[in-house]
Coordinates of C-alpha atoms in Angstrom, one line a residue:
Chain A
X1 CA -2.7 -21.0 12.0
X2 CA -5.6 -22.5 10.1
X3 CA -3.7 -25.8 10.0
X4 CA -3.9 -26.2 13.8
X5 CA -7.7 -25.7 13.6
X6 CA -7.9 -28.1 10.7
X7 CA -5.6 -30.7 12.1
X8 CA -7.8 -31.3 15.2
X9 CA -10.9 -31.7 13.0
X10 CA -9.5 -33.9 10.3
X11 CA -6.3 -35.1 11.8
X12 CA -7.4 -38.6 12.8
X13 CA -8.8 -39.4 9.4
X14 CA -6.2 -37.7 7.3
X15 CA -3.3 -39.3 9.0
X16 CA -4.4 -42.7 8.0
X17 CA -4.6 -41.8 4.3
X18 CA -1.9 -41.6 1.7
X19 CA 0.0 -38.3 1.3
X20 CA -1.9 -37.6 -1.9
X21 CA -5.3 -37.9 -0.2
X22 CA -4.0 -35.7 2.6
X23 CA -2.9 -33.2 0.1
X24 CA -6.2 -33.3 -1.6
X25 CA -8.2 -32.9 1.6
X26 CA -6.1 -30.0 2.7
X27 CA -6.3 -28.4 -0.7
X28 CA -10.1 -28.7 -0.7
X29 CA -10.3 -26.8 2.5
X30 CA -9.9 -23.5 0.7
X31 CA -13.0 -22.5 -1.2
X32 CA -11.3 -20.0 -3.4
X33 CA -8.8 -22.7 -4.5
X34 CA -11.7 -25.1 -5.3
X35 CA -13.3 -22.3 -7.4
X36 CA -10.0 -21.9 -9.2
X37 CA -9.8 -25.6 -9.8
X38 CA -13.3 -25.7 -11.2
X39 CA -12.6 -22.7 -13.5
X40 CA -9.4 -24.4 -14.6
X41 CA -11.2 -27.6 -15.5
X42 CA -13.8 -25.6 -17.4
X43 CA -11.1 -23.6 -19.3
X44 CA -9.0 -26.7 -20.2
X45 CA -12.1 -28.7 -21.0
X46 CA -13.6 -26.1 -23.4
X47 CA -10.2 -25.7 -25.1
X48 CA -9.8 -29.4 -25.6
X49 CA -13.4 -29.7 -26.9
X50 CA -13.3 -26.5 -29.0
X51 CA -13.9 -28.3 -32.4
X52 CA -16.9 -30.0 -30.9
X53 CA -18.6 -27.2 -29.0
X54 CA -17.6 -24.1 -31.1
X55 CA -20.5 -22.9 -33.3
X56 CA -18.1 -22.2 -36.1
X57 CA -14.6 -23.1 -37.3
X58 CA -12.9 -19.7 -37.2
X59 CA -10.1 -20.9 -39.5
X60 CA -12.5 -22.1 -42.2
X61 CA -12.9 -19.1 -44.5
X62 CA -15.9 -20.7 -46.2
X63 CA -17.9 -20.4 -43.0
X64 CA -17.2 -16.7 -42.6
X65 CA -19.5 -14.1 -44.1
X66 CA -18.2 -10.6 -44.3
X67 CA -21.8 -9.3 -44.1
X68 CA -21.9 -10.7 -40.5
X69 CA -18.9 -8.4 -39.6
X70 CA -19.0 -6.4 -36.4
X71 CA -22.3 -7.8 -35.0
X72 CA -22.9 -6.9 -31.4
X73 CA -23.3 -9.7 -28.8
X74 CA -26.5 -11.8 -29.1
X75 CA -27.1 -10.6 -32.6
X76 CA -28.3 -13.0 -35.2
X77 CA -26.1 -13.6 -38.2
X78 CA -27.1 -14.1 -41.9
X79 CA -27.2 -17.8 -41.5
X80 CA -29.7 -17.6 -38.7
X81 CA -27.2 -18.6 -36.0
X82 CA -27.0 -16.4 -32.9
X83 CA -23.6 -14.9 -32.2
X84 CA -23.6 -14.9 -28.4
X85 CA -20.5 -12.8 -28.1
X86 CA -20.8 -10.9 -31.4
X87 CA -18.5 -11.1 -34.4
X88 CA -15.2 -9.4 -35.4
X89 CA -14.6 -7.3 -38.5
X90 CA -14.4 -10.3 -40.7
X91 CA -17.6 -11.8 -39.5
X92 CA -15.9 -14.4 -37.3
X93 CA -17.9 -15.6 -34.4
X94 CA -16.2 -14.4 -31.2
X95 CA -17.2 -17.3 -29.1
X96 CA -15.6 -19.7 -31.6
X97 CA -12.6 -17.4 -31.9
X98 CA -12.1 -17.4 -28.2
X99 CA -12.4 -21.2 -27.9
X100 CA -9.8 -21.8 -30.6
X101 CA -7.7 -18.9 -29.3
X102 CA -7.7 -20.6 -25.9
X103 CA -6.2 -23.7 -27.5
X104 CA -3.3 -21.8 -29.0
X105 CA -2.7 -20.0 -25.7
X106 CA -2.8 -23.2 -23.6
X107 CA -0.7 -25.1 -26.2
X108 CA 2.0 -22.4 -26.0
X109 CA 1.8 -22.0 -22.2
X110 CA 1.8 -25.7 -21.4
X111 CA 4.4 -26.9 -23.9
X112 CA 6.9 -24.2 -23.2
X113 CA 6.5 -25.0 -19.5
X114 CA 7.0 -28.7 -20.1
X115 CA 10.1 -28.1 -22.2
X116 CA 11.5 -25.6 -19.8
X117 CA 10.8 -28.0 -16.9
X118 CA 12.6 -30.8 -18.6
X119 CA 15.6 -28.7 -19.4
X120 CA 15.7 -27.1 -16.0
X121 CA 15.5 -30.5 -14.3
X122 CA 18.3 -31.8 -16.3
X123 CA 20.5 -28.8 -15.7
X124 CA 19.5 -28.2 -12.1
X125 CA 20.0 -31.9 -11.0
X126 CA 23.4 -32.0 -12.7
X127 CA 24.5 -28.9 -10.9
X128 CA 23.4 -30.2 -7.5
X129 CA 24.6 -33.8 -8.0
X130 CA 28.0 -33.1 -9.5
X131 CA 28.7 -29.9 -7.6
X132 CA 32.2 -28.3 -8.1
X133 CA 32.9 -26.3 -11.3
X134 CA 29.9 -27.8 -13.1
X135 CA 27.7 -26.3 -10.4
X136 CA 29.5 -22.9 -10.5
X137 CA 29.3 -22.5 -14.2
X138 CA 25.6 -23.6 -14.5
X139 CA 24.5 -21.4 -11.6
X140 CA 26.4 -18.4 -12.9
X141 CA 24.6 -18.7 -16.2
X142 CA 21.3 -19.1 -14.4
X143 CA 22.0 -16.0 -12.2
X144 CA 22.8 -14.0 -15.3
X145 CA 19.7 -15.0 -17.1
X146 CA 17.5 -14.4 -14.1
X147 CA 18.9 -10.9 -13.7
X148 CA 17.2 -10.0 -17.0
X149 CA 13.4 -9.9 -16.9
X150 CA 11.5 -12.6 -18.8
X151 CA 9.9 -10.1 -21.2
X152 CA 13.2 -8.7 -22.3
X153 CA 14.7 -12.1 -23.0
X154 CA 11.6 -13.1 -24.9
X155 CA 11.6 -9.9 -26.9
X156 CA 15.2 -10.3 -27.9
X157 CA 14.7 -13.8 -29.0
X158 CA 11.6 -13.1 -31.0
X159 CA 13.2 -10.0 -32.6
X160 CA 15.9 -12.4 -33.8
X161 CA 13.7 -15.4 -34.7
X162 CA 10.6 -13.8 -36.1
X163 CA 7.0 -14.7 -35.7
X164 CA 5.5 -18.2 -35.3
X165 CA 4.0 -20.5 -32.6
X166 CA 7.2 -22.7 -32.6
X167 CA 9.3 -19.6 -32.1
X168 CA 7.2 -18.3 -29.2
X169 CA 7.5 -21.7 -27.6
X170 CA 11.3 -21.6 -28.0
X171 CA 11.4 -18.1 -26.6
X172 CA 9.2 -19.0 -23.6
X173 CA 11.2 -22.2 -22.9
X174 CA 14.4 -20.2 -22.9
X175 CA 12.8 -17.8 -20.5
X176 CA 11.6 -20.5 -18.1
X177 CA 14.3 -23.1 -17.8
X178 CA 16.4 -21.0 -15.4
X179 CA 13.7 -20.8 -12.7
X180 CA 13.4 -24.6 -12.7
X181 CA 17.1 -25.1 -12.7
X182 CA 17.4 -22.9 -9.6
X183 CA 14.5 -24.5 -7.8
X184 CA 15.6 -28.0 -8.5
X185 CA 19.2 -27.3 -7.5
X186 CA 18.1 -25.8 -4.2
X187 CA 15.9 -28.8 -3.3
X188 CA 18.4 -31.3 -4.7
X189 CA 21.2 -29.9 -2.6
X190 CA 19.3 -30.5 0.5
X191 CA 18.1 -34.0 -0.6
X192 CA 21.5 -35.0 -1.7
X193 CA 22.9 -34.9 1.8
X194 CA 20.3 -37.2 3.2
X195 CA 20.9 -40.7 4.1
X196 CA 19.0 -42.5 1.4
X197 CA 21.3 -41.0 -1.2
X198 CA 24.3 -42.1 0.8
X199 CA 22.8 -45.6 1.0
X200 CA 22.2 -45.7 -2.7
X201 CA 25.8 -44.6 -3.3
X202 CA 27.0 -47.3 -1.0
X203 CA 25.1 -49.8 -3.1
X204 CA 27.3 -48.7 -6.0
X205 CA 24.3 -47.7 -8.1
X206 CA 25.1 -45.7 -11.2
X207 CA 24.9 -41.9 -11.2
X208 CA 22.0 -42.0 -13.6
X209 CA 20.0 -44.4 -11.4
X210 CA 20.6 -42.5 -8.2
X211 CA 19.6 -39.2 -9.9
X212 CA 16.5 -40.6 -11.7
X213 CA 15.1 -43.0 -9.1
X214 CA 16.2 -41.5 -5.8
X215 CA 16.9 -37.8 -6.1
X216 CA 14.4 -36.8 -8.8
X217 CA 11.2 -38.0 -7.1
X218 CA 12.0 -36.2 -3.9
X219 CA 12.7 -32.9 -5.7
X220 CA 9.4 -32.8 -7.5
X221 CA 6.8 -31.2 -5.1
X222 CA 8.2 -27.7 -5.0
X223 CA 8.8 -28.0 -8.8
X224 CA 5.1 -28.8 -9.4
X225 CA 4.1 -25.6 -7.7
X226 CA 6.5 -23.5 -9.6
X227 CA 5.5 -25.1 -12.9
X228 CA 1.8 -24.5 -12.2
X229 CA 2.3 -20.8 -11.6
X230 CA 4.7 -20.7 -14.6
X231 CA 2.0 -21.9 -17.0
X232 CA -0.1 -18.9 -16.1
X233 CA 3.0 -16.7 -16.5
X234 CA 3.8 -18.2 -19.9
X235 CA 0.2 -17.7 -21.1
X236 CA 0.3 -14.1 -19.9
X237 CA 3.7 -13.5 -21.5
X238 CA 2.6 -15.1 -24.8
X239 CA -0.5 -12.8 -24.8
X240 CA 1.7 -9.8 -24.2
X241 CA 4.1 -10.7 -26.9
X242 CA 1.3 -11.4 -29.4
X243 CA -0.3 -8.1 -28.4
X244 CA 3.0 -6.3 -29.1
X245 CA 2.9 -7.9 -32.6
X246 CA 6.0 -10.2 -32.1
X247 CA 4.2 -13.4 -31.0
X248 CA 1.9 -15.9 -32.8
X249 CA 1.0 -15.2 -36.5
X250 CA -2.4 -13.7 -37.5
X251 CA -3.5 -17.0 -39.1
X252 CA -3.5 -18.9 -35.7
X253 CA -4.7 -16.3 -33.2
X254 CA -4.2 -16.7 -29.5
X255 CA -6.2 -14.8 -26.9
X256 CA -3.5 -12.0 -26.9
X257 CA -3.7 -11.7 -30.7
X258 CA -7.5 -11.5 -30.5
X259 CA -7.3 -8.7 -27.9
X260 CA -4.8 -6.9 -30.0
X261 CA -6.8 -7.1 -33.2
X262 CA -9.9 -5.8 -31.3
X263 CA -8.0 -3.0 -29.7
X264 CA -8.4 -0.6 -32.7
X265 CA -12.2 -1.0 -32.5
X266 CA -12.4 -0.7 -28.8
X267 CA -12.1 3.1 -28.8
X268 CA -14.9 3.4 -31.3
X269 CA -17.3 1.4 -29.1
X270 CA -17.1 -2.1 -30.5
X271 CA -15.8 -3.3 -27.1
X272 CA -16.7 -7.0 -27.5
X273 CA -13.9 -8.0 -29.9
X274 CA -11.3 -7.1 -27.3
X275 CA -13.1 -7.5 -24.0
X276 CA -14.4 -11.0 -24.2
X277 CA -11.0 -12.6 -25.2
X278 CA -9.6 -10.5 -22.4
X279 CA -12.0 -11.9 -19.9
X280 CA -11.2 -15.4 -21.1
X281 CA -7.5 -14.7 -20.7
X282 CA -8.1 -13.3 -17.2
X283 CA -10.2 -16.3 -16.0
X284 CA -7.6 -18.7 -17.3
X285 CA -4.7 -16.9 -15.5
X286 CA -6.5 -16.2 -12.3
X287 CA -7.8 -19.8 -12.1
X288 CA -4.3 -21.3 -12.5
X289 CA -2.8 -18.8 -10.0
X290 CA -5.5 -19.6 -7.4
X291 CA -4.7 -23.3 -7.7
X292 CA -1.0 -22.8 -7.7
X293 CA -1.1 -20.5 -4.7
X294 CA -3.1 -23.0 -2.6
X295 CA -0.7 -25.8 -3.7
X296 CA 2.2 -23.8 -2.5
X297 CA 0.5 -23.1 0.9
X298 CA -0.3 -26.8 1.3
X299 CA 3.1 -28.1 0.3
X300 CA 5.1 -25.6 2.2
X301 CA 5.7 -27.0 5.7
X302 CA 6.9 -23.7 7.0
X303 CA 3.5 -22.1 6.4
X304 CA 1.0 -24.9 7.1
X305 CA 2.3 -27.4 9.6
Chain B
X1 CA 35.2 -4.0 0.4
X2 CA 37.7 -3.1 -2.3
X3 CA 38.1 -6.8 -3.3
X4 CA 34.4 -7.2 -3.4
X5 CA 33.9 -4.2 -5.7
X6 CA 36.7 -5.3 -8.0
X7 CA 35.2 -8.8 -8.2
X8 CA 31.8 -7.5 -9.0
X9 CA 33.1 -5.1 -11.6
X10 CA 35.0 -7.9 -13.4
X11 CA 31.9 -10.0 -13.3
X12 CA 29.8 -7.1 -14.7
X13 CA 32.3 -6.6 -17.5
X14 CA 32.1 -10.3 -18.4
X15 CA 28.3 -10.1 -18.6
X16 CA 28.4 -7.1 -20.9
X17 CA 31.0 -8.8 -23.1
X18 CA 29.1 -12.1 -23.2
X19 CA 25.8 -10.3 -24.0
X20 CA 27.3 -8.3 -26.8
X21 CA 28.7 -11.5 -28.3
X22 CA 25.3 -13.2 -28.0
X23 CA 23.4 -10.2 -29.5
X24 CA 26.0 -10.0 -32.3
X25 CA 26.0 -13.8 -33.0
X26 CA 22.2 -13.8 -33.0
X27 CA 22.0 -11.1 -35.5
X28 CA 24.8 -12.6 -37.5
X29 CA 23.2 -16.0 -37.6
X30 CA 19.7 -15.0 -38.4
X31 CA 18.9 -13.1 -41.5
X32 CA 21.1 -11.3 -44.0
X33 CA 21.4 -7.6 -43.7
X34 CA 22.4 -7.4 -47.3
X35 CA 18.8 -7.9 -48.4
X36 CA 17.7 -5.0 -46.3
X37 CA 20.5 -2.7 -47.1
X38 CA 20.9 -3.1 -50.9
X39 CA 18.2 -2.4 -53.4
X40 CA 16.8 -5.4 -55.2
X41 CA 17.7 -3.9 -58.6
X42 CA 21.4 -4.0 -57.8
X43 CA 23.4 -6.4 -60.0
X44 CA 26.0 -8.9 -58.9
X45 CA 29.0 -6.6 -59.1
X46 CA 27.2 -3.8 -57.1
X47 CA 26.2 -6.3 -54.5
X48 CA 29.7 -7.7 -54.1
X49 CA 31.1 -4.1 -53.9
X50 CA 28.6 -3.2 -51.2
X51 CA 29.3 -6.4 -49.3
X52 CA 33.0 -5.6 -49.4
X53 CA 32.5 -2.0 -48.4
X54 CA 30.4 -2.9 -45.4
X55 CA 32.9 -5.6 -44.4
X56 CA 30.3 -8.3 -44.6
X57 CA 32.7 -10.6 -46.5
X58 CA 35.1 -10.9 -43.6
X59 CA 34.8 -13.8 -41.2
X60 CA 32.5 -13.5 -38.2
X61 CA 35.2 -12.9 -35.6
X62 CA 36.7 -10.1 -37.6
X63 CA 33.3 -8.5 -38.0
X64 CA 32.7 -8.8 -34.3
X65 CA 36.0 -7.2 -33.4
X66 CA 35.1 -4.3 -35.7
X67 CA 31.7 -4.1 -34.1
X68 CA 33.1 -4.2 -30.6
X69 CA 35.7 -1.5 -31.5
X70 CA 33.1 0.9 -32.8
X71 CA 30.7 0.0 -29.9
X72 CA 33.4 0.9 -27.4
X73 CA 33.7 4.3 -29.1
X74 CA 29.9 4.7 -28.7
X75 CA 29.1 4.0 -32.3
X76 CA 26.4 1.3 -32.8
X77 CA 25.7 2.0 -36.4
X78 CA 23.1 4.2 -38.1
X79 CA 19.3 3.6 -38.0
X80 CA 18.1 2.2 -41.3
X81 CA 14.9 4.1 -40.9
X82 CA 15.9 7.4 -39.4
X83 CA 19.4 7.7 -40.9
X84 CA 21.0 9.0 -37.7
X85 CA 23.2 7.2 -35.2
X86 CA 21.2 4.4 -33.4
X87 CA 22.6 5.1 -30.0
X88 CA 21.5 8.7 -30.2
X89 CA 17.9 7.8 -30.9
X90 CA 17.8 5.3 -28.0
X91 CA 19.4 7.8 -25.5
X92 CA 17.1 10.5 -26.7
X93 CA 14.1 8.4 -25.7
X94 CA 15.6 7.3 -22.4
X95 CA 14.4 10.2 -20.2
X96 CA 10.8 9.5 -21.0
X97 CA 11.2 5.8 -20.0
X98 CA 13.1 6.7 -16.9
X99 CA 10.4 9.2 -15.8
X100 CA 7.7 6.7 -16.3
X101 CA 9.6 4.0 -14.4
X102 CA 10.4 6.2 -11.5
X103 CA 6.8 7.4 -11.2
X104 CA 5.7 3.8 -11.2
X105 CA 8.2 2.8 -8.5
X106 CA 7.0 5.8 -6.4
X107 CA 3.4 4.7 -6.6
X108 CA 4.4 1.1 -5.8
X109 CA 6.2 2.1 -2.6
X110 CA 3.6 4.6 -1.5
X111 CA 0.7 2.2 -1.9
X112 CA 2.4 -1.1 -1.5
X113 CA 4.1 -0.7 1.9
X114 CA 1.1 0.6 3.9
X115 CA -1.2 -2.0 2.4
X116 CA 1.4 -4.8 3.0
X117 CA 2.0 -3.8 6.6
X118 CA -1.7 -3.6 7.2
X119 CA -2.2 -7.0 5.7
X120 CA 0.7 -8.4 7.7
X121 CA -0.6 -7.1 11.0
X122 CA -4.0 -8.7 10.5
X123 CA -3.4 -11.6 8.2
X124 CA -6.7 -13.2 8.9
X125 CA -8.9 -10.1 8.9
X126 CA -11.2 -9.1 6.1
X127 CA -9.0 -6.2 5.0
X128 CA -5.9 -8.4 5.0
X129 CA -7.5 -11.1 2.9
X130 CA -8.9 -8.5 0.5
X131 CA -5.5 -7.0 0.1
X132 CA -3.9 -10.4 -0.6
X133 CA -6.6 -11.3 -3.1
X134 CA -6.0 -8.0 -4.8
X135 CA -2.3 -8.6 -5.0
X136 CA -2.9 -12.0 -6.6
X137 CA -5.0 -10.1 -9.2
X138 CA -2.2 -7.6 -9.6
X139 CA 0.2 -10.5 -10.4
X140 CA -2.2 -12.2 -12.7
X141 CA -3.5 -9.5 -14.8
X142 CA -1.4 -8.9 -17.9
X143 CA -0.1 -5.4 -18.0
X144 CA -1.4 -4.6 -21.5
X145 CA -4.9 -5.7 -20.6
X146 CA -5.1 -3.5 -17.5
X147 CA -3.7 -0.6 -19.6
X148 CA -6.5 -1.1 -22.1
X149 CA -9.0 -1.2 -19.3
X150 CA -7.7 2.0 -17.8
X151 CA -7.9 3.7 -21.1
X152 CA -11.4 2.4 -21.6
X153 CA -12.6 3.6 -18.2
X154 CA -10.7 6.8 -17.5
X155 CA -10.1 8.1 -21.0
X156 CA -13.0 6.9 -23.2
X157 CA -15.9 6.5 -20.8
X158 CA -15.2 9.1 -18.2
X159 CA -13.0 11.4 -20.2
X160 CA -11.0 12.4 -17.1
X161 CA -7.5 11.7 -18.4
X162 CA -5.8 11.6 -21.8
X163 CA -5.4 8.2 -23.5
X164 CA -1.9 8.5 -24.7
X165 CA 1.2 10.5 -25.4
X166 CA 3.3 12.6 -23.1
X167 CA 1.5 15.9 -23.1
X168 CA 3.3 19.2 -22.5
X169 CA 6.8 18.9 -21.2
X170 CA 9.2 21.3 -19.5
X171 CA 13.0 21.0 -19.8
X172 CA 15.5 20.6 -17.0
X173 CA 19.1 20.9 -18.3
X174 CA 17.8 20.4 -21.8
X175 CA 15.9 17.2 -21.0
X176 CA 12.1 17.3 -21.3
X177 CA 10.0 16.0 -18.4
X178 CA 6.3 15.6 -18.2
X179 CA 5.7 15.7 -14.5
X180 CA 6.5 19.4 -14.3
X181 CA 3.4 20.6 -16.1
X182 CA -0.2 19.9 -15.2
X183 CA -0.9 18.6 -18.7
X184 CA 2.1 16.3 -18.6
X185 CA 1.2 15.0 -15.2
X186 CA -2.3 14.1 -16.4
X187 CA -0.7 12.2 -19.2
X188 CA 1.7 10.4 -16.8
X189 CA -0.9 9.2 -14.3
X190 CA -2.5 6.3 -16.2
X191 CA 0.7 4.8 -17.7
X192 CA 2.5 5.1 -14.3
X193 CA -0.4 3.3 -12.5
X194 CA -0.4 0.7 -15.2
X195 CA 3.3 0.0 -14.9
X196 CA 3.2 0.1 -11.1
X197 CA 0.4 -2.5 -10.7
X198 CA 2.7 -5.5 -10.8
X199 CA 5.2 -3.9 -8.4
X200 CA 2.5 -2.8 -6.0
X201 CA 1.5 -6.5 -5.6
X202 CA 5.2 -7.4 -5.1
X203 CA 5.8 -4.8 -2.5
X204 CA 2.5 -5.8 -0.7
X205 CA 3.7 -9.4 -0.5
X206 CA 7.2 -8.4 0.7
X207 CA 5.9 -6.0 3.3
X208 CA 3.3 -8.5 4.5
X209 CA 5.7 -11.4 4.8
X210 CA 8.2 -9.1 6.5
X211 CA 5.7 -7.7 8.9
X212 CA 4.4 -11.1 9.9
X213 CA 7.9 -12.3 10.6
X214 CA 9.1 -9.2 12.4
X215 CA 6.0 -8.8 14.5
X216 CA 6.8 -12.0 16.3
X217 CA 10.4 -11.0 17.2
X218 CA 11.3 -10.3 20.8
X219 CA 12.3 -6.7 20.3
X220 CA 8.8 -6.0 19.0
X221 CA 7.2 -7.7 21.9
X222 CA 9.5 -5.8 24.2
X223 CA 8.6 -2.5 22.6
X224 CA 4.9 -3.3 23.1
X225 CA 5.6 -4.3 26.7
X226 CA 7.4 -1.0 27.2
X227 CA 4.1 0.6 26.5
X228 CA 5.0 2.3 23.2
X229 CA 2.1 3.4 21.1
X230 CA 1.1 1.0 18.3
X231 CA 2.0 3.7 15.8
X232 CA 5.6 3.9 17.1
X233 CA 6.0 0.1 17.2
X234 CA 4.8 -0.2 13.6
X235 CA 6.3 2.9 12.3
X236 CA 9.8 2.5 13.8
X237 CA 10.4 -1.0 15.0
X238 CA 8.6 -3.0 12.3
X239 CA 9.0 -0.7 9.3
X240 CA 12.7 -0.3 9.7
X241 CA 13.3 -4.0 9.7
X242 CA 11.1 -4.8 6.7
X243 CA 12.8 -2.2 4.6
X244 CA 15.9 -4.2 3.7
X245 CA 14.2 -6.8 1.5
X246 CA 11.9 -4.2 0.1
X247 CA 14.7 -1.8 -0.9
X248 CA 16.8 -4.6 -2.4
X249 CA 14.0 -6.1 -4.4
X250 CA 12.8 -2.7 -5.6
X251 CA 16.3 -1.8 -6.7
X252 CA 16.6 -5.0 -8.7
X253 CA 13.1 -4.4 -10.1
X254 CA 13.9 -1.0 -11.5
X255 CA 15.5 -2.8 -14.4
X256 CA 12.5 -4.9 -14.9
X257 CA 10.2 -1.9 -14.7
X258 CA 12.2 -0.3 -17.5
X259 CA 11.9 -3.6 -19.5
X260 CA 8.2 -3.9 -18.8
X261 CA 7.7 -0.3 -19.9
X262 CA 7.9 -1.7 -23.4
X263 CA 4.3 -2.9 -22.9
X264 CA 2.9 0.2 -21.1
X265 CA 4.6 2.5 -23.6
X266 CA 3.0 0.6 -26.5
X267 CA -0.4 0.7 -25.0
X268 CA -0.3 4.4 -24.0
X269 CA 1.8 5.6 -27.0
X270 CA 4.4 6.9 -24.5
X271 CA 7.4 8.0 -26.6
X272 CA 10.1 6.1 -24.6
X273 CA 12.7 3.5 -25.4
X274 CA 10.3 0.6 -25.2
X275 CA 8.0 1.9 -27.8
X276 CA 11.1 2.6 -29.9
X277 CA 12.1 -1.0 -29.5
X278 CA 8.8 -2.4 -30.7
X279 CA 8.6 0.0 -33.6
X280 CA 12.2 -0.9 -34.6
X281 CA 11.5 -4.6 -34.4
X282 CA 8.5 -4.3 -36.6
X283 CA 10.4 -2.0 -39.1
X284 CA 13.4 -4.4 -39.1
X285 CA 15.6 -1.5 -38.0
X286 CA 18.4 -3.7 -36.6
X287 CA 20.9 -1.1 -35.5
X288 CA 18.3 0.5 -33.2
X289 CA 17.4 -2.9 -31.8
X290 CA 21.0 -3.7 -31.1
X291 CA 21.5 -0.2 -29.5
X292 CA 18.5 -0.7 -27.3
X293 CA 19.7 -4.1 -26.2
X294 CA 23.2 -2.9 -25.4
X295 CA 22.0 0.1 -23.5
X296 CA 19.5 -2.0 -21.5
X297 CA 22.1 -4.7 -20.7
X298 CA 24.5 -2.0 -19.5
X299 CA 21.7 -0.4 -17.4
X300 CA 20.9 -3.8 -15.8
X301 CA 24.5 -4.5 -15.0
X302 CA 24.9 -1.1 -13.4
X303 CA 21.7 -1.5 -11.4
X304 CA 22.6 -4.9 -10.1
X305 CA 26.0 -3.7 -9.1
X306 CA 24.7 -0.6 -7.2
X307 CA 22.0 -2.7 -5.5
X308 CA 24.6 -5.3 -4.4
X309 CA 26.7 -2.5 -2.9
X310 CA 23.8 -0.7 -1.3
X311 CA 22.6 -4.0 0.2
X312 CA 25.8 -4.6 1.9
X313 CA 25.8 -1.1 3.3
X314 CA 22.2 -1.4 4.5
X315 CA 22.6 -4.8 6.2
X316 CA 25.9 -5.1 8.1
X317 CA 25.2 -8.8 8.5
X318 CA 26.1 -9.5 4.9
X319 CA 29.7 -10.6 4.7
X320 CA 31.2 -9.1 1.6
X321 CA 34.2 -11.4 1.2
X322 CA 33.3 -15.0 1.0
X323 CA 29.6 -15.1 0.8
X324 CA 29.2 -15.0 -2.9
X325 CA 31.6 -17.8 -3.9

């Protein structure tokens, strides 16, 4: 629909460009997606630069002053510094807390997605390439795992493993790999029948080479979309688990942990301890979803072209 | 049909067996129940006696067989904290969770389908776009965060609805339900909306996608050409045909709603299974955790089975025999 309108306007120029440039041009046509991208860059940037831009190191107990506890937003602390977003019960500057919390949340979200992606790729490609009983066994396991909701699997694992950032990453990786395995297998099955694979097989290339150099690159686009959206899911899931008290430890709070620790004060009026980390979490998730949504629309030939 | 049912039943039995092995192995591999069960003052001889009495000195597979035998009889051990059979506690909390889950599903269908069909009929209109943006939000917002917001707005600031608990209940066949009393219903509204939010977005998407696809079909064009009213075209010709995916997905989602109620129940202090699970994890009450997991797994397997069967009944195009292999 919109594509036909766009194609007449930009078609001549876009067709001469590389697929990447065409993708970028089409992506940029949605203003909401560009807003999402901007927010995403902002969020990731401030998380990466947190030690440089945060007014205070929230892990350094020497910098905390209990007398500064529970200050409202914009209040001035004992040391003369303004706490833009207020402080929590231990006198920790909320803005700094959020910037560092964002680091933890993104670390967990991105690394579990990357691990899950790697595992899912390996398993999904093997299933599609070898077929037969390998495929049947793998896909049955994937089916069974996907019939249980992510939160349940994660809860079971964390109930067994205990708290910790590494354990949350293990749990979220376990939750995610099956999605990728299924997506990869679906795409790879279609690609495998194509002639370039047949040609590569005729050249007597090794299994590994065909899978890595020929099959894998052609399976990536749908996977990138799934992975983008999955990062947002992983971040939300981590926040939920931490909120429930089975996620990251108190010493290295993520956004979910910050929200949970502010929850008890929320009902008595100290809203900022919970609300601001909540908004940060929201902006992060919505931004990633907006970008992912647009990427899916652009990459899906059934919808756009 | 019979072959199909038998095959699905076998498959389900295998899943339950595998899950019980996994849960058991997980609990076996991680942590030592002895430390929890025996007082730290006990000397070596008492410890050894207790280990032998509990059968913890036997090899893993023997312990598992004993566990499976007891589990088949419905005995999943006693709660460390409450001192009563773990299964009883879980089942006692089940009606509350089921009530919450069904209320959420009802809200999801009643709101999601009309909104989705509307968005599907006018995908480029302002309303359609707003609905879709809203559904992205519904997918994005973490459940616990929305729940907190609902409490903040409706319970704390406005004071219209209670913030937590189940309120007054009335019993049907000895099982207490909230929705039968005004007070209980008021307690049910917020958690049900909270739990429904994600599913509303899902139903909107399904209904919208279905409507867009169906609206282009020849029979819809023909119905329009016949001069049928728009209401009849949408209400009969379109709605009927988008219901199959909606019913299937919703059926499958019932399990996930029950799982997700863990979050909602914790936020709203709703005394269901999910809150029990979190409390038990935090209190290291293992038998209850195991009992919850086994009950939930069983529930999932049953739901998946029923949905599969219903699906094949609803859509005669599905071939029961060979399609699944």
